[in-house]
Amino acid sequence: MKKIISITAFLLAIVGVFAQTNTISNLQNISFSEYLKQVGENNLSYIAEKYNIDIAEAEALSQRVFPDPELSVEAVNNGKRKDQLGHAFAFELGYTLELGNKRGARIHLAKSEAELERLMVDNFFQELRAEAADAFLDAMMQKELLSVKKSSYEYMKQFSISDSIRFSLGEINENEARQSKLESVTLLNEVYNQEAIYKSALVTLRQFMGKSIDMLDIPAGDWNVFGRDYMLTDLVSQALLNRVDLVASIKNSEVATNQLRLARAERKIDLGLSVGYEINAEARNEIAPTPAFNAVKAGVSIPLKFSNTNKGALKSAEYSIRKTKVEYKNVELQIQKEVAQAFFGYEATQKQVQQYQNGLLSDSQKLLDGIVYKYKRGETSILDVLIAQRTYNEIQEQYLEIIKGYASSLVELQKTCGIWDIEF
């Protein structure tokens, strides 16, 4: 009788502890579309990345500035006394006249660099969107895994209660009752661990949305929306049209071309223009008296471009253009490889999901039910039940991991193709 009371008290304690695992405070549901909207608007890494566009555009605006003129003022005193040798004041305005359309070359280069930066930010967002989507899918999976572990625990808890009653009636021995009780405790520990993993996944979602963890969002979605029928050749064609990094590679070639144009323009001479006005006071000395007079002067300075014999800058720009052409071809091949690998991975996970849905899940359930039925009739041991329960749990968990991998492989495939139609 004391054993029955102790077992019952123990199980009631487990029930009370288990009830605490359901208390995750400050929760709210969030759909996938709303989640991605929040990521696009509030993700701090993306916001910081977008400042690169503003910086590049500001740099392009700064290249529109013309060279500043220079004003020089000069005063000359030719003796200790002004009335002996006289004194003078000179004013000169100088300006550098750039030839070879240097300003236009700088503007075109800065514009192309700003456009390239915009493409790089777009590519960053596509990578971020795929990473954020995978985090959402992982949170969905962890939520389902928590439900599976809770369900397994509830099943084993009821099984343990039943065994305690059967032990009190003398139908089974004490070791079998103790074994089912220990298994129930083990499953409860797994529930605790899984709940921590689930909460961590929810915290990750908040980080992607650029929000604090004062409230957690529960992902709401359906696993049955990831089926697609694709042809590899069509996907490769779409990728070569849509991939931002390939467009960026073309734009990078344009940047290199504009760098070459600027290097050529900078080899042109710049004229130094100057105009001045000089005021000379009267000089009253006995040897060479000079009346007061004013003078206007103008001048042109022409640099001697001996540095143009060094063509290192031109060669560097020309090699950069050749490099971008090779890089473009390499990006094309890289895209084809990535699309093919993502496609094969998607096909493989699709087949694995079908394996589970076509009988593996139901067979594991039938196996467990059959073993439990035999155990209740005294035809098998508790160890066979525990093995069947573990097998059933593992298959359930493997199925969730496979179906999450299936969804993630679709995200990866669409990212590599530069397309996006995932909504659930």
CSV table of C-alpha atoms in Angstrom, one decimal:
chain,number,residue,atom,x,y,z
A,1,MET,CA,0.0,0.0,0.0
A,2,LYS,CA,2.8,2.4,0.8
A,3,LYS,CA,4.4,1.7,-2.6
A,4,ILE,CA,1.2,2.6,-4.3
A,5,ILE,CA,0.9,5.9,-2.4
A,6,SER,CA,4.6,6.8,-3.1
A,7,ILE,CA,4.2,6.0,-6.8
A,8,THR,CA,1.0,8.0,-7.0
A,9,ALA,CA,2.6,11.0,-5.2
A,10,PHE,CA,5.6,10.8,-7.5
A,11,LEU,CA,3.4,10.9,-10.6
A,12,LEU,CA,1.3,13.8,-9.3
A,13,ALA,CA,4.5,15.7,-8.7
A,14,ILE,CA,5.6,15.0,-12.3
A,15,VAL,CA,2.2,16.3,-13.5
A,16,GLY,CA,2.7,19.5,-11.4
A,17,VAL,CA,6.2,20.1,-12.8
A,18,PHE,CA,5.1,19.3,-16.3
A,19,ALA,CA,2.4,22.0,-16.1
A,20,GLN,CA,5.1,24.5,-15.5
A,21,THR,CA,6.7,23.8,-18.9
A,22,ASN,CA,3.7,25.3,-20.6
A,23,THR,CA,4.2,28.8,-19.0
A,24,ILE,CA,6.1,30.7,-21.7
A,25,SER,CA,5.0,34.2,-21.1
A,26,ASN,CA,4.5,37.1,-23.5
A,27,LEU,CA,3.7,35.1,-26.6
A,28,GLN,CA,2.0,36.1,-29.8
A,29,ASN,CA,1.4,34.4,-33.1
A,30,ILE,CA,3.1,35.7,-36.2
A,31,SER,CA,2.6,34.6,-39.9
A,32,PHE,CA,5.5,34.1,-42.3
A,33,SER,CA,4.6,37.0,-44.4
A,34,GLU,CA,4.4,39.4,-41.5
A,35,TYR,CA,7.7,38.0,-40.2
A,36,LEU,CA,9.5,38.7,-43.5
A,37,LYS,CA,7.9,42.2,-43.6
A,38,GLN,CA,9.3,42.9,-40.1
A,39,VAL,CA,12.7,41.5,-41.2
A,40,GLY,CA,12.8,43.8,-44.3
A,41,GLU,CA,11.8,46.9,-42.2
A,42,ASN,CA,13.6,46.4,-38.9
A,43,ASN,CA,16.6,44.1,-39.3
A,44,LEU,CA,19.6,46.1,-38.0
A,45,SER,CA,22.2,44.5,-40.3
A,46,TYR,CA,20.1,45.3,-43.3
A,47,ILE,CA,19.5,48.8,-42.2
A,48,ALA,CA,23.2,49.3,-41.7
A,49,GLU,CA,23.9,47.8,-45.1
A,50,LYS,CA,21.5,50.2,-46.8
A,51,TYR,CA,23.6,53.1,-45.5
A,52,ASN,CA,26.3,52.0,-48.0
A,53,ILE,CA,23.9,53.1,-50.7
A,54,ASP,CA,23.5,56.6,-49.2
A,55,ILE,CA,27.3,56.8,-48.7
A,56,ALA,CA,27.9,55.9,-52.3
A,57,GLU,CA,25.3,58.3,-53.6
A,58,ALA,CA,26.8,61.1,-51.5
A,59,GLU,CA,30.2,60.2,-52.9
A,60,ALA,CA,28.8,60.5,-56.4
A,61,LEU,CA,27.3,63.9,-55.6
A,62,SER,CA,30.7,65.1,-54.3
A,63,GLN,CA,32.3,64.3,-57.6
A,64,ARG,CA,30.2,67.0,-59.3
A,65,VAL,CA,32.2,69.8,-57.6
A,66,PHE,CA,34.4,72.0,-59.8
A,67,PRO,CA,37.9,72.8,-58.7
A,68,ASP,CA,38.0,75.8,-56.3
A,69,PRO,CA,39.7,79.0,-57.4
A,70,GLU,CA,42.6,80.4,-55.4
A,71,LEU,CA,42.9,84.0,-54.2
A,72,SER,CA,46.3,85.3,-53.1
A,73,VAL,CA,47.1,88.7,-51.6
A,74,GLU,CA,50.7,90.0,-51.3
A,75,ALA,CA,52.1,93.2,-49.7
A,76,VAL,CA,55.6,94.5,-50.3
A,77,ASN,CA,57.6,97.1,-48.4
A,78,ASN,CA,60.8,98.0,-50.2
A,79,GLY,CA,62.4,100.1,-47.5
A,80,LYS,CA,62.2,101.3,-43.9
A,81,ARG,CA,60.5,104.4,-45.0
A,82,LYS,CA,57.6,104.2,-47.4
A,83,ASP,CA,58.5,107.4,-49.2
A,84,GLN,CA,62.0,106.2,-50.1
A,85,LEU,CA,61.6,103.0,-52.1
A,86,GLY,CA,57.8,102.7,-52.0
A,87,HIS,CA,55.5,99.8,-51.2
A,88,ALA,CA,53.1,97.6,-53.2
A,89,PHE,CA,50.0,95.4,-52.9
A,90,ALA,CA,49.2,92.6,-55.2
A,91,PHE,CA,46.0,90.5,-55.7
A,92,GLU,CA,45.8,87.4,-57.8
A,93,LEU,CA,43.0,85.0,-58.7
A,94,GLY,CA,44.0,81.5,-59.9
A,95,TYR,CA,42.0,78.6,-61.3
A,96,THR,CA,42.9,75.2,-62.5
A,97,LEU,CA,41.2,74.4,-65.8
A,98,GLU,CA,40.8,70.6,-66.0
A,99,LEU,CA,41.1,69.2,-69.6
A,100,GLY,CA,40.1,65.7,-70.8
A,101,ASN,CA,36.7,65.7,-69.1
A,102,LYS,CA,38.2,64.6,-65.8
A,103,ARG,CA,35.1,65.7,-63.9
A,104,GLY,CA,32.8,63.8,-66.2
A,105,ALA,CA,34.9,60.7,-65.8
A,106,ARG,CA,34.8,61.0,-62.0
A,107,ILE,CA,31.0,61.4,-62.0
A,108,HIS,CA,30.5,58.4,-64.2
A,109,LEU,CA,32.7,56.2,-62.1
A,110,ALA,CA,31.0,57.3,-58.9
A,111,LYS,CA,27.6,56.7,-60.4
A,112,SER,CA,28.5,53.2,-61.5
A,113,GLU,CA,30.0,52.5,-58.0
A,114,ALA,CA,26.7,53.6,-56.4
A,115,GLU,CA,24.7,51.4,-58.7
A,116,LEU,CA,27.0,48.5,-57.9
A,117,GLU,CA,26.5,49.2,-54.2
A,118,ARG,CA,22.8,49.1,-54.6
A,119,LEU,CA,23.0,45.7,-56.3
A,120,MET,CA,25.2,44.4,-53.5
A,121,VAL,CA,22.6,45.5,-50.9
A,122,ASP,CA,19.9,43.8,-52.9
A,123,ASN,CA,22.0,40.6,-52.9
A,124,PHE,CA,22.5,41.0,-49.1
A,125,PHE,CA,18.8,41.2,-48.6
A,126,GLN,CA,18.2,38.0,-50.7
A,127,GLU,CA,20.7,36.2,-48.5
A,128,LEU,CA,19.1,37.7,-45.4
A,129,ARG,CA,15.6,36.7,-46.5
A,130,ALA,CA,16.7,33.1,-47.1
A,131,GLU,CA,18.5,33.0,-43.7
A,132,ALA,CA,15.5,34.5,-41.9
A,133,ALA,CA,13.1,32.1,-43.6
A,134,ASP,CA,15.3,29.1,-42.5
A,135,ALA,CA,15.2,30.4,-38.9
A,136,PHE,CA,11.4,30.7,-39.1
A,137,LEU,CA,11.2,27.1,-40.4
A,138,ASP,CA,13.6,26.0,-37.6
A,139,ALA,CA,11.3,27.6,-35.0
A,140,MET,CA,8.3,25.8,-36.5
A,141,MET,CA,10.2,22.5,-36.3
A,142,GLN,CA,11.3,23.1,-32.7
A,143,LYS,CA,7.7,23.9,-31.8
A,144,GLU,CA,6.5,20.6,-33.4
A,145,LEU,CA,9.3,18.7,-31.7
A,146,LEU,CA,8.2,20.1,-28.4
A,147,SER,CA,4.7,18.9,-29.1
A,148,VAL,CA,6.0,15.4,-30.0
A,149,LYS,CA,8.1,15.2,-26.8
A,150,LYS,CA,5.2,16.4,-24.7
A,151,SER,CA,2.9,13.8,-26.3
A,152,SER,CA,5.4,11.1,-25.7
A,153,TYR,CA,5.8,12.1,-22.1
A,154,GLU,CA,2.0,12.2,-21.6
A,155,TYR,CA,1.7,8.7,-23.2
A,156,MET,CA,4.5,7.3,-21.0
A,157,LYS,CA,3.1,9.0,-17.9
A,158,GLN,CA,-0.3,7.4,-18.4
A,159,PHE,CA,1.5,4.1,-19.1
A,160,SER,CA,3.5,4.5,-15.9
A,161,ILE,CA,0.3,5.1,-13.9
A,162,SER,CA,-1.3,2.1,-15.5
A,163,ASP,CA,1.8,0.0,-14.6
A,164,SER,CA,1.7,1.2,-11.0
A,165,ILE,CA,-1.9,0.0,-10.7
A,166,ARG,CA,-1.0,-3.3,-12.4
A,167,PHE,CA,1.8,-3.7,-10.0
A,168,SER,CA,-0.5,-3.1,-7.0
A,169,LEU,CA,-2.7,-5.8,-8.4
A,170,GLY,CA,0.2,-8.2,-8.8
A,171,GLU,CA,0.0,-8.4,-12.6
A,172,ILE,CA,3.6,-7.2,-13.1
A,173,ASN,CA,6.7,-7.1,-11.0
A,174,GLU,CA,8.2,-4.1,-9.3
A,175,ASN,CA,11.1,-3.7,-11.8
A,176,GLU,CA,8.7,-3.3,-14.7
A,177,ALA,CA,6.7,-0.6,-12.8
A,178,ARG,CA,9.9,1.1,-11.9
A,179,GLN,CA,11.2,0.9,-15.5
A,180,SER,CA,8.2,2.7,-16.9
A,181,LYS,CA,8.4,5.3,-14.2
A,182,LEU,CA,12.1,6.0,-15.0
A,183,GLU,CA,11.2,6.3,-18.7
A,184,SER,CA,8.6,8.8,-17.9
A,185,VAL,CA,11.1,10.9,-15.9
A,186,THR,CA,13.6,10.7,-18.8
A,187,LEU,CA,11.0,11.9,-21.3
A,188,LEU,CA,10.2,14.8,-19.0
A,189,ASN,CA,13.8,15.8,-19.0
A,190,GLU,CA,13.7,15.8,-22.8
A,191,VAL,CA,10.7,18.0,-22.7
A,192,TYR,CA,12.6,20.5,-20.5
A,193,ASN,CA,15.6,20.5,-22.9
A,194,GLN,CA,13.4,20.8,-26.0
A,195,GLU,CA,11.5,23.7,-24.5
A,196,ALA,CA,14.8,25.6,-24.0
A,197,ILE,CA,15.8,24.9,-27.6
A,198,TYR,CA,12.3,26.1,-28.8
A,199,LYS,CA,12.6,29.4,-26.8
A,200,SER,CA,16.1,30.0,-28.2
A,201,ALA,CA,14.7,29.6,-31.7
A,202,LEU,CA,12.0,32.2,-30.9
A,203,VAL,CA,14.7,34.6,-29.6
A,204,THR,CA,16.5,34.2,-32.9
A,205,LEU,CA,13.4,35.3,-34.8
A,206,ARG,CA,13.2,38.4,-32.6
A,207,GLN,CA,16.9,39.2,-33.5
A,208,PHE,CA,16.1,38.9,-37.2
A,209,MET,CA,13.2,41.3,-36.8
A,210,GLY,CA,15.4,43.8,-34.9
A,211,LYS,CA,13.4,43.5,-31.8
A,212,SER,CA,14.1,42.9,-28.1
A,213,ILE,CA,13.1,39.7,-26.3
A,214,ASP,CA,10.5,41.3,-24.1
A,215,MET,CA,7.9,39.3,-26.2
A,216,LEU,CA,8.3,36.2,-28.2
A,217,ASP,CA,6.6,35.3,-31.5
A,218,ILE,CA,5.2,31.9,-32.2
A,219,PRO,CA,5.6,30.9,-35.9
A,220,ALA,CA,2.4,29.9,-37.6
A,221,GLY,CA,2.6,28.0,-40.8
A,222,ASP,CA,1.8,24.8,-42.7
A,223,TRP,CA,4.3,22.2,-43.8
A,224,ASN,CA,2.2,21.2,-46.8
A,225,VAL,CA,2.9,24.2,-49.0
A,226,PHE,CA,6.5,23.5,-50.2
A,227,GLY,CA,5.8,21.1,-53.0
A,228,ARG,CA,7.0,22.3,-56.4
A,229,ASP,CA,7.7,20.7,-59.8
A,230,TYR,CA,10.8,22.1,-61.4
A,231,MET,CA,12.9,21.4,-64.4
A,232,LEU,CA,16.7,21.9,-63.9
A,233,THR,CA,17.2,23.6,-67.3
A,234,ASP,CA,14.4,26.1,-66.6
A,235,LEU,CA,15.9,26.9,-63.2
A,236,VAL,CA,19.3,27.5,-64.6
A,237,SER,CA,17.9,29.8,-67.2
A,238,GLN,CA,16.0,31.8,-64.6
A,239,ALA,CA,19.0,32.0,-62.4
A,240,LEU,CA,21.1,33.5,-65.2
A,241,LEU,CA,18.5,36.1,-65.7
A,242,ASN,CA,17.6,36.9,-62.1
A,243,ARG,CA,20.7,36.4,-59.9
A,244,VAL,CA,21.8,39.7,-58.5
A,245,ASP,CA,25.4,38.7,-58.1
A,246,LEU,CA,25.6,38.0,-61.9
A,247,VAL,CA,24.1,41.5,-62.6
A,248,ALA,CA,26.6,42.9,-60.1
A,249,SER,CA,29.4,41.2,-62.0
A,250,ILE,CA,28.3,43.0,-65.2
A,251,LYS,CA,28.1,46.2,-63.3
A,252,ASN,CA,31.6,45.5,-61.8
A,253,SER,CA,32.9,45.4,-65.4
A,254,GLU,CA,31.3,48.8,-66.1
A,255,VAL,CA,33.0,50.2,-63.0
A,256,ALA,CA,36.4,48.9,-64.2
A,257,THR,CA,35.7,50.5,-67.6
A,258,ASN,CA,35.0,53.8,-66.0
A,259,GLN,CA,38.1,53.5,-64.0
A,260,LEU,CA,40.1,53.1,-67.2
A,261,ARG,CA,38.4,56.2,-68.6
A,262,LEU,CA,39.3,58.2,-65.6
A,263,ALA,CA,42.9,57.0,-65.7
A,264,ARG,CA,43.1,58.1,-69.3
A,265,ALA,CA,41.5,61.5,-68.5
A,266,GLU,CA,43.9,62.1,-65.7
A,267,ARG,CA,46.8,61.9,-68.2
A,268,LYS,CA,45.6,65.0,-69.9
A,269,ILE,CA,47.2,68.3,-68.8
A,270,ASP,CA,45.5,70.8,-66.6
A,271,LEU,CA,45.9,74.5,-67.4
A,272,GLY,CA,46.6,77.0,-64.6
A,273,LEU,CA,44.9,80.3,-65.3
A,274,SER,CA,45.6,83.4,-63.3
A,275,VAL,CA,44.7,87.1,-63.3
A,276,GLY,CA,46.0,89.7,-61.0
A,277,TYR,CA,46.0,93.4,-60.0
A,278,GLU,CA,49.0,95.2,-58.5
A,279,ILE,CA,49.1,98.6,-56.8
A,280,ASN,CA,52.5,100.3,-56.5
A,281,ALA,CA,53.1,103.4,-54.4
A,282,GLU,CA,55.4,106.3,-55.4
A,283,ALA,CA,59.1,105.8,-54.7
A,284,ARG,CA,60.9,109.0,-53.7
A,285,ASN,CA,64.6,108.2,-53.7
A,286,GLU,CA,67.3,110.2,-55.4
A,287,ILE,CA,68.7,107.4,-57.5
A,288,ALA,CA,65.6,106.0,-59.2
A,289,PRO,CA,62.4,107.9,-58.3
A,290,THR,CA,59.3,106.1,-59.5
A,291,PRO,CA,55.8,107.5,-59.8
A,292,ALA,CA,52.8,105.6,-58.4
A,293,PHE,CA,51.3,103.1,-60.8
A,294,ASN,CA,48.8,100.2,-61.0
A,295,ALA,CA,49.3,97.0,-63.1
A,296,VAL,CA,47.0,94.3,-64.4
A,297,LYS,CA,48.5,90.9,-65.2
A,298,ALA,CA,47.3,87.5,-66.5
A,299,GLY,CA,49.0,84.2,-67.0
A,300,VAL,CA,48.7,80.6,-68.1
A,301,SER,CA,50.8,77.8,-66.6
A,302,ILE,CA,51.2,74.6,-68.5
A,303,PRO,CA,52.5,71.5,-66.7
A,304,LEU,CA,55.1,69.3,-68.3
A,305,LYS,CA,53.6,65.8,-68.0
A,306,PHE,CA,56.8,63.8,-67.8
A,307,SER,CA,54.8,61.4,-65.5
A,308,ASN,CA,52.8,60.2,-68.5
A,309,THR,CA,55.8,58.1,-69.5
A,310,ASN,CA,54.7,55.8,-66.7
A,311,LYS,CA,51.7,53.9,-67.9
A,312,GLY,CA,51.2,51.8,-64.7
A,313,ALA,CA,47.8,53.3,-63.9
A,314,LEU,CA,46.5,52.5,-67.4
A,315,LYS,CA,47.8,49.0,-67.4
A,316,SER,CA,46.3,48.4,-64.0
A,317,ALA,CA,42.9,49.6,-65.2
A,318,GLU,CA,43.1,47.5,-68.3
A,319,TYR,CA,43.9,44.4,-66.3
A,320,SER,CA,41.0,45.1,-64.0
A,321,ILE,CA,38.7,45.0,-67.0
A,322,ARG,CA,40.1,41.7,-68.1
A,323,LYS,CA,39.7,40.4,-64.6
A,324,THR,CA,36.0,41.3,-64.4
A,325,LYS,CA,35.3,39.4,-67.6
A,326,VAL,CA,36.9,36.3,-66.3
A,327,GLU,CA,35.1,36.8,-63.0
A,328,TYR,CA,31.8,37.1,-64.9
A,329,LYS,CA,32.3,33.7,-66.5
A,330,ASN,CA,33.3,32.2,-63.2
A,331,VAL,CA,30.1,33.5,-61.6
A,332,GLU,CA,28.0,32.0,-64.4
A,333,LEU,CA,29.6,28.6,-63.8
A,334,GLN,CA,29.2,29.0,-60.0
A,335,ILE,CA,25.5,29.8,-60.4
A,336,GLN,CA,24.9,26.8,-62.6
A,337,LYS,CA,26.7,24.6,-60.0
A,338,GLU,CA,24.7,26.1,-57.1
A,339,VAL,CA,21.4,25.7,-58.9
A,340,ALA,CA,22.1,22.0,-59.8
A,341,GLN,CA,23.2,21.2,-56.3
A,342,ALA,CA,20.2,22.9,-54.7
A,343,PHE,CA,17.9,21.1,-57.2
A,344,PHE,CA,19.3,17.7,-56.4
A,345,GLY,CA,19.1,18.4,-52.7
A,346,TYR,CA,15.4,19.5,-53.1
A,347,GLU,CA,14.6,16.3,-55.1
A,348,ALA,CA,16.3,14.1,-52.5
A,349,THR,CA,14.4,15.6,-49.5
A,350,GLN,CA,11.2,15.4,-51.5
A,351,LYS,CA,11.6,11.7,-51.9
A,352,GLN,CA,12.4,11.3,-48.2
A,353,VAL,CA,9.3,13.1,-47.2
A,354,GLN,CA,7.2,10.8,-49.4
A,355,GLN,CA,8.8,7.8,-47.8
A,356,TYR,CA,7.6,8.9,-44.4
A,357,GLN,CA,4.2,9.9,-45.6
A,358,ASN,CA,3.7,6.7,-47.5
A,359,GLY,CA,3.7,4.3,-44.5
A,360,LEU,CA,6.7,4.9,-42.3
A,361,LEU,CA,4.9,7.0,-39.8
A,362,SER,CA,1.8,4.8,-39.7
A,363,ASP,CA,3.9,1.6,-39.4
A,364,SER,CA,5.8,3.0,-36.4
A,365,GLN,CA,2.5,3.7,-34.7
A,366,LYS,CA,1.1,0.3,-35.5
A,367,LEU,CA,4.3,-1.3,-34.1
A,368,LEU,CA,4.0,0.6,-30.9
A,369,ASP,CA,0.3,-0.2,-30.5
A,370,GLY,CA,1.0,-3.9,-31.2
A,371,ILE,CA,3.8,-4.1,-28.6
A,372,VAL,CA,1.7,-2.4,-26.0
A,373,TYR,CA,-1.2,-4.7,-26.6
A,374,LYS,CA,1.1,-7.8,-26.1
A,375,TYR,CA,2.6,-6.2,-23.0
A,376,LYS,CA,-0.8,-5.8,-21.4
A,377,ARG,CA,-1.6,-9.4,-22.2
A,378,GLY,CA,1.7,-10.5,-20.6
A,379,GLU,CA,3.2,-11.7,-23.9
A,380,THR,CA,6.3,-9.4,-23.9
A,381,SER,CA,8.4,-7.4,-21.5
A,382,ILE,CA,8.5,-3.7,-20.6
A,383,LEU,CA,11.8,-3.4,-22.5
A,384,ASP,CA,10.1,-4.2,-25.8
A,385,VAL,CA,7.6,-1.5,-25.1
A,386,LEU,CA,10.3,1.1,-24.3
A,387,ILE,CA,12.2,0.1,-27.5
A,388,ALA,CA,9.0,0.5,-29.6
A,389,GLN,CA,8.3,3.8,-27.9
A,390,ARG,CA,11.8,5.1,-28.6
A,391,THR,CA,11.6,4.0,-32.2
A,392,TYR,CA,8.2,5.7,-32.6
A,393,ASN,CA,9.6,8.9,-31.1
A,394,GLU,CA,12.7,8.8,-33.3
A,395,ILE,CA,10.7,8.4,-36.4
A,396,GLN,CA,8.4,11.3,-35.5
A,397,GLU,CA,11.4,13.5,-34.8
A,398,GLN,CA,13.2,12.4,-38.0
A,399,TYR,CA,10.1,13.2,-40.0
A,400,LEU,CA,10.0,16.7,-38.6
A,401,GLU,CA,13.7,17.2,-39.4
A,402,ILE,CA,13.2,15.8,-42.9
A,403,ILE,CA,10.2,18.0,-43.6
A,404,LYS,CA,12.0,21.0,-42.3
A,405,GLY,CA,14.9,20.1,-44.5
A,406,TYR,CA,12.5,19.8,-47.4
A,407,ALA,CA,11.2,23.3,-46.8
A,408,SER,CA,14.8,24.7,-46.3
A,409,SER,CA,15.9,23.1,-49.5
A,410,LEU,CA,13.2,24.9,-51.3
A,411,VAL,CA,14.3,28.2,-49.8
A,412,GLU,CA,17.9,27.4,-50.8
A,413,LEU,CA,16.8,26.5,-54.4
A,414,GLN,CA,14.8,29.6,-54.8
A,415,LYS,CA,17.6,31.7,-53.4
A,416,THR,CA,20.1,30.2,-55.9
A,417,CYS,CA,17.7,30.9,-58.7
A,418,GLY,CA,16.9,34.5,-57.7
A,419,ILE,CA,13.2,33.8,-57.4
A,420,TRP,CA,10.8,33.9,-54.5
A,421,ASP,CA,7.2,32.7,-54.2
A,422,ILE,CA,7.2,31.1,-50.8
A,423,GLU,CA,4.1,32.1,-48.8
A,424,PHE,CA,2.4,30.2,-46.0
